[in-house]
Short mmCIF file of C-alpha atoms in Angstrom, two decimals:
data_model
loop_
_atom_site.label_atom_id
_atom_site.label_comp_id
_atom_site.label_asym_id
_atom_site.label_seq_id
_atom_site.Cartn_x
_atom_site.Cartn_y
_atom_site.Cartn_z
CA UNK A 1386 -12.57 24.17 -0.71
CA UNK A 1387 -14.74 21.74 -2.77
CA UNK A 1388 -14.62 17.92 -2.26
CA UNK A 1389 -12.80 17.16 -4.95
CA UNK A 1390 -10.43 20.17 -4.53
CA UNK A 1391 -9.63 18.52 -0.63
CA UNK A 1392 -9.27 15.40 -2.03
CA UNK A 1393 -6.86 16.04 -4.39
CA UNK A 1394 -4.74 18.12 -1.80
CA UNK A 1395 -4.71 15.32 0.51
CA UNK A 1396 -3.69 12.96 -2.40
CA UNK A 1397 -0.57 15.31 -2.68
CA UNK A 1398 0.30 15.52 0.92
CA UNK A 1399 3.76 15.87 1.78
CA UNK A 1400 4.89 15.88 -1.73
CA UNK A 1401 6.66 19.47 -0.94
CA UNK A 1402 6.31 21.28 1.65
CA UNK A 1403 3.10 21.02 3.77
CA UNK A 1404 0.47 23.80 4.23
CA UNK A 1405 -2.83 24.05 5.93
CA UNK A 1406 -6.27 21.64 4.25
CA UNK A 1407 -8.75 22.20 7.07
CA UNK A 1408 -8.29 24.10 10.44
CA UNK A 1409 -11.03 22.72 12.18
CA UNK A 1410 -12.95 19.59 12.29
CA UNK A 1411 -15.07 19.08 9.19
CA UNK A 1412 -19.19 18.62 9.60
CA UNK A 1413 -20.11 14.92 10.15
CA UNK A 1414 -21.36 14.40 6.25
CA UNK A 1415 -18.46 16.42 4.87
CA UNK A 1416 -15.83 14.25 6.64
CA UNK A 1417 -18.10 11.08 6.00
CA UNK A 1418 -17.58 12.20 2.26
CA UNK A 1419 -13.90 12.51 2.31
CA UNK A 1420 -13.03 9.45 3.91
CA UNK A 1421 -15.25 7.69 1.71
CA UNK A 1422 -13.33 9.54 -1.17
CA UNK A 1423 -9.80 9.00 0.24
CA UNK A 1424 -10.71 4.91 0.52
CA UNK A 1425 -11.66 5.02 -2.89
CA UNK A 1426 -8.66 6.82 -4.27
CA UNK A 1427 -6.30 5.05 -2.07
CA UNK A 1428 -4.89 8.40 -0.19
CA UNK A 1429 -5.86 7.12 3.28
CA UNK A 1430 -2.26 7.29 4.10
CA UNK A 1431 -1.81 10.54 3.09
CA UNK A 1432 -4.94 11.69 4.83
CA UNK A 1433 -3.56 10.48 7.52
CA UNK A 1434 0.16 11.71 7.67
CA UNK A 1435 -1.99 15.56 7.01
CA UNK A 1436 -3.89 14.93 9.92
CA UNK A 1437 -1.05 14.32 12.03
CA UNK A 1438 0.58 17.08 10.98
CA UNK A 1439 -1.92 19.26 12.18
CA UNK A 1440 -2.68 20.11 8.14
CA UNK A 1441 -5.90 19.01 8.95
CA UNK A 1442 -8.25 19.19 11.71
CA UNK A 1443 -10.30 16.57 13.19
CA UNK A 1444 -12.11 15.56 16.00
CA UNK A 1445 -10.98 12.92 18.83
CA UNK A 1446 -13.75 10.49 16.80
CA UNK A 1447 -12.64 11.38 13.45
CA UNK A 1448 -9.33 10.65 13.91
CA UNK A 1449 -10.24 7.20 15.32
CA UNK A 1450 -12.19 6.40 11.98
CA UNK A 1451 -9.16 7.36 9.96
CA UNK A 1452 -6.82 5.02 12.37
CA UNK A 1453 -9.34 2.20 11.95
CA UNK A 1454 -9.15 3.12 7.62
CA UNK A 1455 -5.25 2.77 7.75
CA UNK A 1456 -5.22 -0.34 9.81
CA UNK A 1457 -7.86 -1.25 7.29
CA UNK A 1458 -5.41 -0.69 3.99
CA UNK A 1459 -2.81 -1.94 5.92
CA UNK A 1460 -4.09 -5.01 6.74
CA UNK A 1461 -5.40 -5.65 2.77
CA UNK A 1462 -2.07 -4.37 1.45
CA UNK A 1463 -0.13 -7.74 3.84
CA UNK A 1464 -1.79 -9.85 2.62
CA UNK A 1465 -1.71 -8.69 -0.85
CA UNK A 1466 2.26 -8.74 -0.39
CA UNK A 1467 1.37 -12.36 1.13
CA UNK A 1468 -0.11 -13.35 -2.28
CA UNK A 1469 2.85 -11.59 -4.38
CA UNK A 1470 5.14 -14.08 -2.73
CA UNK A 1471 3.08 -16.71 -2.89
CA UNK A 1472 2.59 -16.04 -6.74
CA UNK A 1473 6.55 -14.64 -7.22
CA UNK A 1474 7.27 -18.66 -6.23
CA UNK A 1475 5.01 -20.72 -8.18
CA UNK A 1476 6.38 -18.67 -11.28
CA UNK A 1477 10.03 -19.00 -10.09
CA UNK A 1478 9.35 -22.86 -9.61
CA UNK A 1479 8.43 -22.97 -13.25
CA UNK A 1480 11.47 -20.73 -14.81
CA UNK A 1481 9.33 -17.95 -15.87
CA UNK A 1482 10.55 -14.69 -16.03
CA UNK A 1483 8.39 -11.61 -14.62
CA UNK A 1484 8.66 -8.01 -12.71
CA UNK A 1485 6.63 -6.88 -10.12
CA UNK A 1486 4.61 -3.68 -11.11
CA UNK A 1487 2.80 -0.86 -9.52
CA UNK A 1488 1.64 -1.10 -6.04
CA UNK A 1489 3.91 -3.24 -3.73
CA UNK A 1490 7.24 -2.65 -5.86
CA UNK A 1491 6.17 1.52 -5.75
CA UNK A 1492 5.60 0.87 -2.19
CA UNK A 1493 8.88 -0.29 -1.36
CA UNK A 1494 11.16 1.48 -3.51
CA UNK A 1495 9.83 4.67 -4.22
CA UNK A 1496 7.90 5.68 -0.82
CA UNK A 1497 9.87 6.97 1.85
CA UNK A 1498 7.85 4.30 3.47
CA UNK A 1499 5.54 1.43 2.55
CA UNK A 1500 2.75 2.00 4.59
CA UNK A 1501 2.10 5.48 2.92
CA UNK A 1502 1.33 3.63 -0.58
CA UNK A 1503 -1.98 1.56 -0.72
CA UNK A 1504 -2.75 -0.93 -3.30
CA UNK A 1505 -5.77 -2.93 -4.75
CA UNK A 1506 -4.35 -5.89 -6.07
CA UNK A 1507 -0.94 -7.84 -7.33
CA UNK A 1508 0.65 -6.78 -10.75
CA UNK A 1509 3.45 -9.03 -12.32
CA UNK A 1510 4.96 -8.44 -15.88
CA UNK A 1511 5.45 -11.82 -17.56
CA UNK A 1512 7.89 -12.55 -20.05
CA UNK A 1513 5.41 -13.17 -23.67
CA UNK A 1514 6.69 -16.39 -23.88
CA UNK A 1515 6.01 -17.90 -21.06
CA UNK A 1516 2.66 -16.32 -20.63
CA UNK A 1517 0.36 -18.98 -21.24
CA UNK A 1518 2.73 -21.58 -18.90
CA UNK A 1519 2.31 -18.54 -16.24
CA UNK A 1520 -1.46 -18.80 -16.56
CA UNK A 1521 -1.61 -22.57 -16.42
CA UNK A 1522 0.99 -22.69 -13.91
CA UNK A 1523 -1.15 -20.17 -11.74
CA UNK A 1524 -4.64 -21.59 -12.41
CA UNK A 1525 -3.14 -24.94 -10.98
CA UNK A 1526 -3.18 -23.72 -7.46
CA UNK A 1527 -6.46 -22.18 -7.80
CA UNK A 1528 -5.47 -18.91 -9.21
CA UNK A 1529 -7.71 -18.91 -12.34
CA UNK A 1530 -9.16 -15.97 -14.95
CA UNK A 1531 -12.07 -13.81 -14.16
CA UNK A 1532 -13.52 -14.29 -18.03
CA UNK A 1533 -12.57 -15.92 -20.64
CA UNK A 1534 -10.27 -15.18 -23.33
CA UNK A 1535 -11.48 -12.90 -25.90
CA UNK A 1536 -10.26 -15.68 -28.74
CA UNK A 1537 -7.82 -19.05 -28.13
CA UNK A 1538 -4.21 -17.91 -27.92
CA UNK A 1539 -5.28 -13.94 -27.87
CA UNK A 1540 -3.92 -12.99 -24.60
CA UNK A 1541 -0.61 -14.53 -25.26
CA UNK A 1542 -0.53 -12.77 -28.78
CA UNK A 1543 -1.90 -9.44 -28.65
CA UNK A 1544 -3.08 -9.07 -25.09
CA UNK A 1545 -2.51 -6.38 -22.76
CA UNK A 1546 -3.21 -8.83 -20.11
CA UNK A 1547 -5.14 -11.47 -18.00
CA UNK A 1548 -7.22 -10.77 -14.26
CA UNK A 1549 -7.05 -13.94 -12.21
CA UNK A 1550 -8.33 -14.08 -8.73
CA UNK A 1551 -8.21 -16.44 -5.74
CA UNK A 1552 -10.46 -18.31 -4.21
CA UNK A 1553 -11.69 -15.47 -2.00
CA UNK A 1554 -11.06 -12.91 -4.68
CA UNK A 1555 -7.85 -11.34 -4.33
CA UNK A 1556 -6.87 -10.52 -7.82
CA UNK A 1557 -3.59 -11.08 -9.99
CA UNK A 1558 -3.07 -8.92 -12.90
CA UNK A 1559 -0.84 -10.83 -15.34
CA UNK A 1560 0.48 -7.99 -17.64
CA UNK A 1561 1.97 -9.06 -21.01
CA UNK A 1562 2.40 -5.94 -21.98
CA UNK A 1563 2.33 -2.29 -19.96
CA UNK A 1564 -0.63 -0.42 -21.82
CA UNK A 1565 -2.84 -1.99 -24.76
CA UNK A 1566 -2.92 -0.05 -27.89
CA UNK A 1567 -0.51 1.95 -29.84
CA UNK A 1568 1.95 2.82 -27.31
CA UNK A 1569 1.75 -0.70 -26.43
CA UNK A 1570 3.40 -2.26 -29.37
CA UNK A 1571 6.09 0.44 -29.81
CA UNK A 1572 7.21 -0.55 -25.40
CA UNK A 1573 9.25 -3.23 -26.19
CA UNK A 1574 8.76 -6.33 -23.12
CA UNK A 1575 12.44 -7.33 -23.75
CA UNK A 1576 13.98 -4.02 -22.96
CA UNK A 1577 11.98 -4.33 -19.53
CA UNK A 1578 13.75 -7.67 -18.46
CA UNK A 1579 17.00 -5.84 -19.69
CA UNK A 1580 17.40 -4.49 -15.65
CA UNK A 1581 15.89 -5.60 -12.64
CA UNK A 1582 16.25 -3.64 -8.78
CA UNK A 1583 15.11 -5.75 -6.49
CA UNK A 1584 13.04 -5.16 -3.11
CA UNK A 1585 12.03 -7.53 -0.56
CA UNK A 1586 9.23 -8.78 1.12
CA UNK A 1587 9.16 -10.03 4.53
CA UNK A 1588 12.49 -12.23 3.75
CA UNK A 1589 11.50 -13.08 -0.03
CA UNK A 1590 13.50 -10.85 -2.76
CA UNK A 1591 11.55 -9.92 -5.64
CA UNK A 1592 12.37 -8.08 -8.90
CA UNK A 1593 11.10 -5.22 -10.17
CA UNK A 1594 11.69 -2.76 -13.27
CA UNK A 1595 14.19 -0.70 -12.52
CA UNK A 1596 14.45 2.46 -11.78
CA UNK A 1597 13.70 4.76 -14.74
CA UNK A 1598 11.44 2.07 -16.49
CA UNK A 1599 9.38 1.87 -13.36
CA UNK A 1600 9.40 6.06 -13.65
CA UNK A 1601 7.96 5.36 -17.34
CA UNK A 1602 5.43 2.41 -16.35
CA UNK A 1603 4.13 5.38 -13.47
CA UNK A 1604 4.15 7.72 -16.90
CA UNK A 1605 2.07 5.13 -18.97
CA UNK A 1606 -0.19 4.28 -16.28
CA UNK A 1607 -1.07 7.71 -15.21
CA UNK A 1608 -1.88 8.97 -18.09
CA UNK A 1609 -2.94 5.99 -20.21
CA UNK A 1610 -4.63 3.30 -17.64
CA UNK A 1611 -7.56 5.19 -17.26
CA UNK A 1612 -9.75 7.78 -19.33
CA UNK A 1613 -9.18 10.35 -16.54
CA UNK A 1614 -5.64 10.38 -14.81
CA UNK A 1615 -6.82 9.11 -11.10
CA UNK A 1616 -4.88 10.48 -8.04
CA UNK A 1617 -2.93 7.82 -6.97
CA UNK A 1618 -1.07 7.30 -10.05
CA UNK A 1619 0.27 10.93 -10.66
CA UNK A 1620 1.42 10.50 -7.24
CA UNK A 1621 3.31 7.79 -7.97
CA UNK A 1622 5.00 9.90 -11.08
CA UNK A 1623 5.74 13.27 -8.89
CA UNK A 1624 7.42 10.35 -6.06
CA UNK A 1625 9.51 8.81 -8.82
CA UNK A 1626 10.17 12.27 -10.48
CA UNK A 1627 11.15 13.95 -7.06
CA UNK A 1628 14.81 11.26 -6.74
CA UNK A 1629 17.89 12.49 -6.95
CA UNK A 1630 19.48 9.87 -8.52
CA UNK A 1631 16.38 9.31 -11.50
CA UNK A 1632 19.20 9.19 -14.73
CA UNK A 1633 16.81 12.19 -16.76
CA UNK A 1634 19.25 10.90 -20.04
CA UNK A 1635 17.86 7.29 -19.43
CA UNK A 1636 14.61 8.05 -19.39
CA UNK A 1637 14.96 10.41 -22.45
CA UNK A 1638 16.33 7.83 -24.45
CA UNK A 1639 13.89 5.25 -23.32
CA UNK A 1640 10.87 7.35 -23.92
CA UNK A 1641 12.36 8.25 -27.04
CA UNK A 1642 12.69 4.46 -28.28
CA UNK A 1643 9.33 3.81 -27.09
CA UNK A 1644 7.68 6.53 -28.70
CA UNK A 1645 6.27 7.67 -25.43
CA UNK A 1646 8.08 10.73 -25.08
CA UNK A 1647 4.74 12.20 -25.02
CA UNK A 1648 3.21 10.54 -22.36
CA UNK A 1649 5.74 11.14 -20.02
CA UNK A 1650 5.54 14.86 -21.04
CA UNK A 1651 1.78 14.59 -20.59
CA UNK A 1652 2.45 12.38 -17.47
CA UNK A 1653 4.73 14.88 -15.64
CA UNK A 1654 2.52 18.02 -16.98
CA UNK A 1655 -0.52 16.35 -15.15
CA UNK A 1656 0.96 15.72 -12.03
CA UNK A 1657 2.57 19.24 -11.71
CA UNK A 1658 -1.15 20.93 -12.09
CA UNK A 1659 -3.23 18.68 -10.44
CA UNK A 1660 -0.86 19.09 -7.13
CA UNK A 1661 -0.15 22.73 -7.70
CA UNK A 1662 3.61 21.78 -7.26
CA UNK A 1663 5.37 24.72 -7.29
CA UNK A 1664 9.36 23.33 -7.56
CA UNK A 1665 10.21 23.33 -11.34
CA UNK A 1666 12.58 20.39 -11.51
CA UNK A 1667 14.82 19.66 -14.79
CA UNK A 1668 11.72 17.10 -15.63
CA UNK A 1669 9.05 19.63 -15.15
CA UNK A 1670 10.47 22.20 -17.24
CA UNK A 1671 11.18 19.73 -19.88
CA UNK A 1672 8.04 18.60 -19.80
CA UNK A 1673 5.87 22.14 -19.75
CA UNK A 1674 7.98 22.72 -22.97
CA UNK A 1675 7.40 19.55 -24.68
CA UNK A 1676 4.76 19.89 -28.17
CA UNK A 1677 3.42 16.27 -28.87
CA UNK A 1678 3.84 16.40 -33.17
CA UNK A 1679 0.01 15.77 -34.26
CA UNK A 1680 0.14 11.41 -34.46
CA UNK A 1681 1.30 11.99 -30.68
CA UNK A 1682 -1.63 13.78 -30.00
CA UNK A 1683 -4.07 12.04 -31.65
CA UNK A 1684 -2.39 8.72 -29.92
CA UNK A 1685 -2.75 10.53 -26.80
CA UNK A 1686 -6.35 11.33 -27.37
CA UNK A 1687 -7.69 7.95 -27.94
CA UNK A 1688 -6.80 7.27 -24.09
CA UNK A 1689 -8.97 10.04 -22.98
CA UNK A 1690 -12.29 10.63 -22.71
CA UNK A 1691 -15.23 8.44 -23.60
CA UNK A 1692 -12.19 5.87 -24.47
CA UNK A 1693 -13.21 2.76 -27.60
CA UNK A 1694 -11.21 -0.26 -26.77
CA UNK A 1695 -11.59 -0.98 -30.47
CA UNK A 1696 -9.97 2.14 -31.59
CA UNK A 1697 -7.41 1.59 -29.96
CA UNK A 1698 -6.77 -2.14 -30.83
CA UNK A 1699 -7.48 -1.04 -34.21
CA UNK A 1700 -4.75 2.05 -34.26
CA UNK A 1701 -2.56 -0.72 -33.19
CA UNK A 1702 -2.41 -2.02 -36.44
CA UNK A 1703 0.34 0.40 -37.99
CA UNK A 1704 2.90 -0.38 -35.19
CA UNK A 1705 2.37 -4.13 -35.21
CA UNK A 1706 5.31 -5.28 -37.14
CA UNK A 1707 4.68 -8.07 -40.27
CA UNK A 1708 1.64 -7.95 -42.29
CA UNK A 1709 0.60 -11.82 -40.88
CA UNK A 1710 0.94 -10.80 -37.63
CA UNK A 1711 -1.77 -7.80 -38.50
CA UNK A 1712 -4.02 -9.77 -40.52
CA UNK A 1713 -3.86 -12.57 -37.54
CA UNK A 1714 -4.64 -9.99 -35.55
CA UNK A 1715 -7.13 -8.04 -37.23
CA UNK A 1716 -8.97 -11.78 -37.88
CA UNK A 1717 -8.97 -12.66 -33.76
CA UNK A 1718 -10.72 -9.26 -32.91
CA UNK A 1719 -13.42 -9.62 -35.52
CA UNK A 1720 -14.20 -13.04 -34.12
CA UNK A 1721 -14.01 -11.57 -30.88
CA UNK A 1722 -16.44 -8.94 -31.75
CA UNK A 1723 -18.84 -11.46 -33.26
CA UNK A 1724 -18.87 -13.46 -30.13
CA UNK A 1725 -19.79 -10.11 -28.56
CA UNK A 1726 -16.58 -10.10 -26.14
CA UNK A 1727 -15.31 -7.22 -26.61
CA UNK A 1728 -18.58 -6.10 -24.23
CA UNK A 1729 -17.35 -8.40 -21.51
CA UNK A 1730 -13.43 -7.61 -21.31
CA UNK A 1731 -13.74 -3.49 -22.32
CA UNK A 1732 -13.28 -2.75 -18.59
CA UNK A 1733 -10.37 -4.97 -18.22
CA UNK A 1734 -8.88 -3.72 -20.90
CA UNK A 1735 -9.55 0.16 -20.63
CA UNK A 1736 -9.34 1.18 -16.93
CA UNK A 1737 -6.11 0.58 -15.26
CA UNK A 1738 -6.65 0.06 -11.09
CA UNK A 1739 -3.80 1.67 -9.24
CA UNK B 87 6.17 -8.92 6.47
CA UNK B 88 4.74 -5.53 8.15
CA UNK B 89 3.66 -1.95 8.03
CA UNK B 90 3.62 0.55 10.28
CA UNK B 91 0.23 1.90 11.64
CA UNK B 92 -1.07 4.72 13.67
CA UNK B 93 -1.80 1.47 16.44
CA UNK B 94 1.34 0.71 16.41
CA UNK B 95 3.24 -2.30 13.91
CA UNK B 96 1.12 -4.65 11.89
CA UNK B 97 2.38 -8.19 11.30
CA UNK B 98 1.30 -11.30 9.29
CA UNK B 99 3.47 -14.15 9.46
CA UNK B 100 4.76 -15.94 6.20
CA UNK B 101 2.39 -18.45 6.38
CA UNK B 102 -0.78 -15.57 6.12
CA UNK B 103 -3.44 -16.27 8.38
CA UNK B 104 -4.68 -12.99 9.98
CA UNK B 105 -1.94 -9.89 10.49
CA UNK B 106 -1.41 -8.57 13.97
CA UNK B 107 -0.75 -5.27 15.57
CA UNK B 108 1.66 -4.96 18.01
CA UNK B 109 1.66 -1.42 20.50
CA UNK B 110 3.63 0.83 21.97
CA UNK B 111 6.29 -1.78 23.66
CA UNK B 112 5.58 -4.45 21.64
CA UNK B 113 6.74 -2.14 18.18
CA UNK B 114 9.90 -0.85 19.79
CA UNK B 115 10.78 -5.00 20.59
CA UNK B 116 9.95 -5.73 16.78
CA UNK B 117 11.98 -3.10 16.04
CA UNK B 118 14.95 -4.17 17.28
CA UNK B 119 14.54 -7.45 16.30
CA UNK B 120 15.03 -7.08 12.69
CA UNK B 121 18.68 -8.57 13.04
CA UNK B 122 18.79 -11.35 16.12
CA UNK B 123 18.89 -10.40 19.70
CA UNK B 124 19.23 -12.15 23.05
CA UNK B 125 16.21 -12.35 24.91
CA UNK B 126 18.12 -10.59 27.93
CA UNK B 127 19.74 -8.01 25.88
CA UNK B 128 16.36 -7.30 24.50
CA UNK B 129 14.88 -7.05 28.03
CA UNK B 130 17.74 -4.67 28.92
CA UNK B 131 17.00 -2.46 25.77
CA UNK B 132 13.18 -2.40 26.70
CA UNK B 133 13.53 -1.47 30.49
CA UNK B 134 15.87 1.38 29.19
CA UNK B 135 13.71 3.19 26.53
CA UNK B 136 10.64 2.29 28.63
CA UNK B 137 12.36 2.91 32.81
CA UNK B 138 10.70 0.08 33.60
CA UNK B 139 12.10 -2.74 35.57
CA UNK B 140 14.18 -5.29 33.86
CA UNK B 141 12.74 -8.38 35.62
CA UNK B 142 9.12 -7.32 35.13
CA UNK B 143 10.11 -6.66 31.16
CA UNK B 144 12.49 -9.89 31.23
CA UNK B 145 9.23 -11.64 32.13
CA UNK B 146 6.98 -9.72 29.49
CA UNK B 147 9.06 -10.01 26.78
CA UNK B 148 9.24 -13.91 27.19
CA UNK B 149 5.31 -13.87 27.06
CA UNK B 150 5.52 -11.77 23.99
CA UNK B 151 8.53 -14.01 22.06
CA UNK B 152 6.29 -17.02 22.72
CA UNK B 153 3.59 -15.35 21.73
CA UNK B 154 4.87 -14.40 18.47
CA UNK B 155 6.83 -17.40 17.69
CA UNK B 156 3.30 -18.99 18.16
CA UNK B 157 1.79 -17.17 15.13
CA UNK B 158 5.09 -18.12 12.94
CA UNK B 159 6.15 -14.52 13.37
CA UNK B 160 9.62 -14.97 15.03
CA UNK B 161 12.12 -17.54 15.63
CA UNK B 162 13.18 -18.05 19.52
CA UNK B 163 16.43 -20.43 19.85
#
């Protein structure tokens, strides 16, 4: 089995059934490797719930290293959560709407258990029109922006979103919007606050999408956050996909409105083959028959690969609705581009951490 | 809040500071604290699961309440 091969079976773990990675211990540099792999990816859970399974062999000192990595995660992912309520109060203080996204929300809601879902940072969906108060109001208690804004009043216009980080460099993601590009103008924010299912956090409730707009946020992000669908992610989509009580019409009609019908095809698709997941479910099915028309393709495309932040602001033009709002927007990223910004936000804007 | 690790339970109080793990005994107590519990009853509950005798774990889990409510991670009234 290669390294990436391993990795990627550890990364799908328990999704069904079990089966046999390694049966016995793996050479010093190989395991070195893979736990160096696993960090990165953010699998160490799942690395660890195969090794004690017996799915995976290791010595009495490997499996101390991979303790030491979970306690590791575990301890980052607290205070993380620590942060999120922290942050989830200053907004509520100030009235402003938001959702908690990704990590901590997919932890507790969608995980059999939260300690088998690692996460970087904290991800809040802010309602558009409070965005700017959200910054200020954040950036008051030391919470500021990593770089500046690509033009005055950009991010709270057109936007994807803002990084902040703390004073010892936890960061916030403040997401305006889900994905930048075409697919996000055509995800409507409104339709997002429309529901809420809440989790909690230690004692502190906190909102998140619900249920089948979370399972198309996991669609968007696996397939569109970065320029090759990382492991944690399509996770996240087979979890979500795997419920009983997902409403498959719902997320038709959503995906439907939001044109990304397509990405959740693509989404689905990708999870199914890179975890060799045998169990066709109504989704899967659905999804292996699904033909993107040739705009959904070429949509999809512009996410992949050696991915141009410009082309995709720029294919955003069509599905930005007045022709002010497009020329206001097509006038902030050519000043942005002759300040030579675009350089210094790209990665912010085109890679999606999970 | 917490999370469950292979050492046992990891805790960090609401006011943050560093998290804590708690072991073996300790995990099973923080367990059954997540609605309130006597002290005693929780002594009683400990010696049971663990055979272990109830004055000895009376006297442990007193250390281990203080201990806790110490770090702002539990409330002893």
């Amino acid at each position: 089995m290669t390294e990436q091969s391993l990795l990627t079976s550890v990364a799908g773990y328990g999704l069904r059934g079990g089966g046999v990675l390694a049966d016995e211990p793996l050479s010093e540099e190989r395991w070195g490797q893979l736990l160096s792999n696993v960090r990165a990816e953010r699998v160490v859970p799942q690395l660890l719930h195969a090794a004690t399974d017996g799915a995976i062999t290791c010595s009495g000192e490997q499996m101390r290293d991979l303790e030491q990595a979970q306690l590791d995660a575990m301890a980052h992912v607290l205070q993380l959560d620590h942060l999120l309520v922290e942050v989830a109060s200053i907004l509520e203080s100030s009235e402003i709407r938001f959702r908690v996204l990704k990590g901590s929300a997919l932890a507790h809601l969608d995980y059999s258990d939260p300690s088998l879902r690692c996460y970087g940072d904290v991800d809040l969906l802010i309602d558009q029109t409070r965005y700017a108060d959200a910054i200020e109001a954040l950036g008051d208690v030391g919470i500021t922006r990593r770089s500046a804004e690509v033009s005055p009043g950009f991010d709270s216009r057109f936007g994807k979103g803002t990084t902040l980080v703390t004073d010892v460099g936890y960061e916030v993601d403040l997401h305006r919007m889900l994905v930048f590009g075409p697919f996000g103008v055509t995800i409507t924010p409104e339709e997002l606050f429309a529901r809420e299912e809440g989790f909690i956090v230690g004692s502190t409730p906190l909102p998140a999408l619900a249920l089948e707009e979370r399972f198309l946020h996991a669609c968007v992000h696996a397939v569109l956050g970065s320029a090759r669908p990382r492991l944690i992610p399509l996770r996240d989509v087979a979890e979500i996909a795997f419920r009983d009580d997902l409403d498959l019409a719902l997320v038709h009609r959503l995906a439907v409105g939001w044109n990304a019908a397509s990405v959740v095809a693509a989404a689905v698709t990708t999870a199914w083959d890179t975890f060799a997941l045998a169990d066709a479910i109504a989704l899967s099915v659905w999804a292996a028959g699904y033909e993107p028309t040739a705009r959904e393709a070429r949509a999809l495309r512009m996410y992949r690969g050696r991915r141009s932040w410009s082309a995709q602001a720029i294919a955003s033009l069509p599905v930005i609705p007045g022709w002010k709002t497009r020329a206001d927007y097509t006038r902030a990223l050519l000043a942005a581009a002759v300040r030579g910004r675009y350089t210094r936000d790209r990665p912010r804007l085109s890679t999606g951490a999970p | 809040m917490s999370r469950r690790v292979p050492q046992g339970v990891l805790l960090l109080a609401a006011e943050g500071g560093d998290p804590v793990v708690l072991s073996a005994t300790g995990e099973v107590a923080w367990r059954a604290l997540d609605s309130p519990l006597a002290v005693t009853d929780l002594a009683g509950l400990l010696a049971d699961a663990f055979g272990a005798d109830p004055d000895v774990v009376g006297r442990d889990v007193a250390a281990m309440l203080d201990d806790l409510a110490a770090r702002g991670l539990a409330e002893v009234s």
